[in-house]
Amino acid sequence: TLEHVRQGLDDGTLQWWPAPSSFAITEVHRMHSGKKAMNVFLAGGNLEELEPLSRVLEAWARAEGADEMTCLGRLGWQRSFLTKRAGWAPSLLLYRKTLDTPAHGEG
């Protein structure tokens, strides 16, 4: 929720990365494997601004001792700088079902 984001920014568990017409919000956490990861929790705006911002995020993640960076994103990100120039690769696809109508064959 928006309140969760505000609280995370206030208590420092989330980091705010602004650009003139873009932004990213990140979080650093320890995974079950023991590795440290920086997750790009939320990002949006102009791709021409997000590309250089992504390099800043990567440098900061390395300085924080992160072993990897993660983000969930729509399929369109596969055609962006992330996979073409920045070395990212898709690792999963999230499927979602909205439960506001009966499933096929039910009801």
PDB file of C-alpha atoms in Angstrom:
ATOM      1  CA  THR A   1       0.000   0.000   0.000  1.00  0.00           C
ATOM      2  CA  LEU A   2       0.994   3.624  -0.255  1.00  0.00           C
ATOM      3  CA  GLU A   3       1.242   3.693   3.543  1.00  0.00           C
ATOM      4  CA  HIS A   4       3.671   0.751   3.444  1.00  0.00           C
ATOM      5  CA  VAL A   5       5.850   2.634   0.954  1.00  0.00           C
ATOM      6  CA  ARG A   6       5.769   5.817   3.056  1.00  0.00           C
ATOM      7  CA  GLN A   7       6.654   3.882   6.206  1.00  0.00           C
ATOM      8  CA  GLY A   8       9.511   2.074   4.437  1.00  0.00           C
ATOM      9  CA  LEU A   9      10.930   5.344   3.132  1.00  0.00           C
ATOM     10  CA  ASP A  10      10.597   6.926   6.585  1.00  0.00           C
ATOM     11  CA  ASP A  11      12.269   4.058   8.444  1.00  0.00           C
ATOM     12  CA  GLY A  12      14.954   3.496   5.805  1.00  0.00           C
ATOM     13  CA  THR A  13      13.944  -0.017   4.745  1.00  0.00           C
ATOM     14  CA  LEU A  14      13.108   1.417   1.296  1.00  0.00           C
ATOM     15  CA  GLN A  15      15.332   3.801  -0.660  1.00  0.00           C
ATOM     16  CA  TRP A  16      14.066   6.612  -2.926  1.00  0.00           C
ATOM     17  CA  TRP A  17      16.001   7.299  -6.155  1.00  0.00           C
ATOM     18  CA  PRO A  18      14.613  10.351  -8.003  1.00  0.00           C
ATOM     19  CA  ALA A  19      15.369  11.619 -11.499  1.00  0.00           C
ATOM     20  CA  PRO A  20      13.792  14.638 -13.236  1.00  0.00           C
ATOM     21  CA  SER A  21      10.800  12.676 -14.592  1.00  0.00           C
ATOM     22  CA  SER A  22      11.480   9.165 -13.283  1.00  0.00           C
ATOM     23  CA  PHE A  23      12.120   7.334 -10.028  1.00  0.00           C
ATOM     24  CA  ALA A  24      12.983   4.031  -8.441  1.00  0.00           C
ATOM     25  CA  ILE A  25      12.291   2.640  -4.998  1.00  0.00           C
ATOM     26  CA  THR A  26      14.554  -0.145  -3.785  1.00  0.00           C
ATOM     27  CA  GLU A  27      14.927  -2.428  -0.801  1.00  0.00           C
ATOM     28  CA  VAL A  28      17.885  -4.483   0.356  1.00  0.00           C
ATOM     29  CA  HIS A  29      17.211  -7.787   2.046  1.00  0.00           C
ATOM     30  CA  ARG A  30      18.884 -11.044   3.008  1.00  0.00           C
ATOM     31  CA  MET A  31      17.553 -14.071   1.136  1.00  0.00           C
ATOM     32  CA  HIS A  32      17.073 -17.548   2.624  1.00  0.00           C
ATOM     33  CA  SER A  33      20.290 -18.625   0.904  1.00  0.00           C
ATOM     34  CA  GLY A  34      22.192 -16.008   2.917  1.00  0.00           C
ATOM     35  CA  LYS A  35      22.869 -13.858  -0.128  1.00  0.00           C
ATOM     36  CA  LYS A  36      22.082 -10.176   0.029  1.00  0.00           C
ATOM     37  CA  ALA A  37      19.863  -8.754  -2.713  1.00  0.00           C
ATOM     38  CA  MET A  38      18.735  -5.324  -3.763  1.00  0.00           C
ATOM     39  CA  ASN A  39      15.194  -5.476  -5.096  1.00  0.00           C
ATOM     40  CA  VAL A  40      13.936  -2.734  -7.388  1.00  0.00           C
ATOM     41  CA  PHE A  41      10.582  -2.551  -5.639  1.00  0.00           C
ATOM     42  CA  LEU A  42       9.044   0.059  -7.940  1.00  0.00           C
ATOM     43  CA  ALA A  43      10.260   2.171 -10.867  1.00  0.00           C
ATOM     44  CA  GLY A  44       8.705   4.313 -13.530  1.00  0.00           C
ATOM     45  CA  GLY A  45       9.160   7.206 -15.868  1.00  0.00           C
ATOM     46  CA  ASN A  46      11.393   7.888 -18.818  1.00  0.00           C
ATOM     47  CA  LEU A  47      13.561   4.986 -20.037  1.00  0.00           C
ATOM     48  CA  GLU A  48      16.298   7.413 -21.080  1.00  0.00           C
ATOM     49  CA  GLU A  49      16.530   8.503 -17.424  1.00  0.00           C
ATOM     50  CA  LEU A  50      16.040   5.043 -15.938  1.00  0.00           C
ATOM     51  CA  GLU A  51      18.993   3.560 -17.799  1.00  0.00           C
ATOM     52  CA  PRO A  52      21.647   5.800 -16.175  1.00  0.00           C
ATOM     53  CA  LEU A  53      19.748   5.585 -12.874  1.00  0.00           C
ATOM     54  CA  SER A  54      20.011   1.784 -13.064  1.00  0.00           C
ATOM     55  CA  ARG A  55      23.811   2.090 -13.146  1.00  0.00           C
ATOM     56  CA  VAL A  56      23.685   4.229  -9.987  1.00  0.00           C
ATOM     57  CA  LEU A  57      21.490   1.599  -8.322  1.00  0.00           C
ATOM     58  CA  GLU A  58      23.889  -1.165  -9.319  1.00  0.00           C
ATOM     59  CA  ALA A  59      26.908   0.707  -7.947  1.00  0.00           C
ATOM     60  CA  TRP A  60      25.089   1.384  -4.673  1.00  0.00           C
ATOM     61  CA  ALA A  61      23.989  -2.272  -4.407  1.00  0.00           C
ATOM     62  CA  ARG A  62      27.597  -3.414  -4.851  1.00  0.00           C
ATOM     63  CA  ALA A  63      28.750  -0.931  -2.200  1.00  0.00           C
ATOM     64  CA  GLU A  64      26.108  -2.323   0.174  1.00  0.00           C
ATOM     65  CA  GLY A  65      27.480  -5.833  -0.368  1.00  0.00           C
ATOM     66  CA  ALA A  66      24.549  -7.105  -2.429  1.00  0.00           C
ATOM     67  CA  ASP A  67      25.135 -10.334  -4.338  1.00  0.00           C
ATOM     68  CA  GLU A  68      22.368  -9.668  -6.843  1.00  0.00           C
ATOM     69  CA  MET A  69      19.625  -7.312  -7.940  1.00  0.00           C
ATOM     70  CA  THR A  70      16.040  -8.342  -8.573  1.00  0.00           C
ATOM     71  CA  CYS A  71      12.864  -6.826  -9.952  1.00  0.00           C
ATOM     72  CA  LEU A  72       9.500  -8.019 -11.189  1.00  0.00           C
ATOM     73  CA  GLY A  73       8.296  -6.343 -14.332  1.00  0.00           C
ATOM     74  CA  ARG A  74       6.016  -6.649 -17.283  1.00  0.00           C
ATOM     75  CA  LEU A  75       7.087  -8.541 -20.404  1.00  0.00           C
ATOM     76  CA  GLY A  76       7.804  -5.280 -22.238  1.00  0.00           C
ATOM     77  CA  TRP A  77      10.916  -4.756 -20.095  1.00  0.00           C
ATOM     78  CA  GLN A  78      12.532  -7.574 -22.115  1.00  0.00           C
ATOM     79  CA  ARG A  79      12.805  -5.125 -25.024  1.00  0.00           C
ATOM     80  CA  SER A  80      14.403  -2.381 -22.916  1.00  0.00           C
ATOM     81  CA  PHE A  81      17.975  -1.477 -21.968  1.00  0.00           C
ATOM     82  CA  LEU A  82      17.765  -4.020 -19.129  1.00  0.00           C
ATOM     83  CA  THR A  83      18.233  -7.014 -21.418  1.00  0.00           C
ATOM     84  CA  LYS A  84      19.877  -5.248 -24.360  1.00  0.00           C
ATOM     85  CA  ARG A  85      22.698  -3.415 -22.568  1.00  0.00           C
ATOM     86  CA  ALA A  86      22.535  -3.807 -18.788  1.00  0.00           C
ATOM     87  CA  GLY A  87      22.960  -7.563 -18.441  1.00  0.00           C
ATOM     88  CA  TRP A  88      19.585  -8.436 -16.925  1.00  0.00           C
ATOM     89  CA  ALA A  89      17.782 -11.654 -17.875  1.00  0.00           C
ATOM     90  CA  PRO A  90      14.208 -12.696 -17.125  1.00  0.00           C
ATOM     91  CA  SER A  91      13.994 -15.512 -14.586  1.00  0.00           C
ATOM     92  CA  LEU A  92      10.277 -15.951 -13.936  1.00  0.00           C
ATOM     93  CA  LEU A  93       6.875 -14.863 -15.088  1.00  0.00           C
ATOM     94  CA  LEU A  94       4.200 -14.120 -12.522  1.00  0.00           C
ATOM     95  CA  TYR A  95       0.752 -15.370 -13.452  1.00  0.00           C
ATOM     96  CA  ARG A  96      -2.218 -13.884 -11.666  1.00  0.00           C
ATOM     97  CA  LYS A  97      -5.890 -14.758 -11.429  1.00  0.00           C
ATOM     98  CA  THR A  98      -8.488 -12.240 -10.336  1.00  0.00           C
ATOM     99  CA  LEU A  99     -11.211 -13.958  -8.337  1.00  0.00           C
ATOM    100  CA  ASP A 100     -14.130 -11.684  -9.124  1.00  0.00           C
ATOM    101  CA  THR A 101     -15.884 -14.173 -11.472  1.00  0.00           C
ATOM    102  CA  PRO A 102     -16.375 -17.958 -11.310  1.00  0.00           C
ATOM    103  CA  ALA A 103     -13.719 -20.060 -13.056  1.00  0.00           C
ATOM    104  CA  HIS A 104     -14.633 -21.804 -16.305  1.00  0.00           C
ATOM    105  CA  GLY A 105     -16.964 -24.694 -15.562  1.00  0.00           C
ATOM    106  CA  GLU A 106     -17.900 -23.408 -12.097  1.00  0.00           C
ATOM    107  CA  GLY A 107     -21.010 -21.710 -10.852  1.00  0.00           C
TER     108      GLY A 107
END
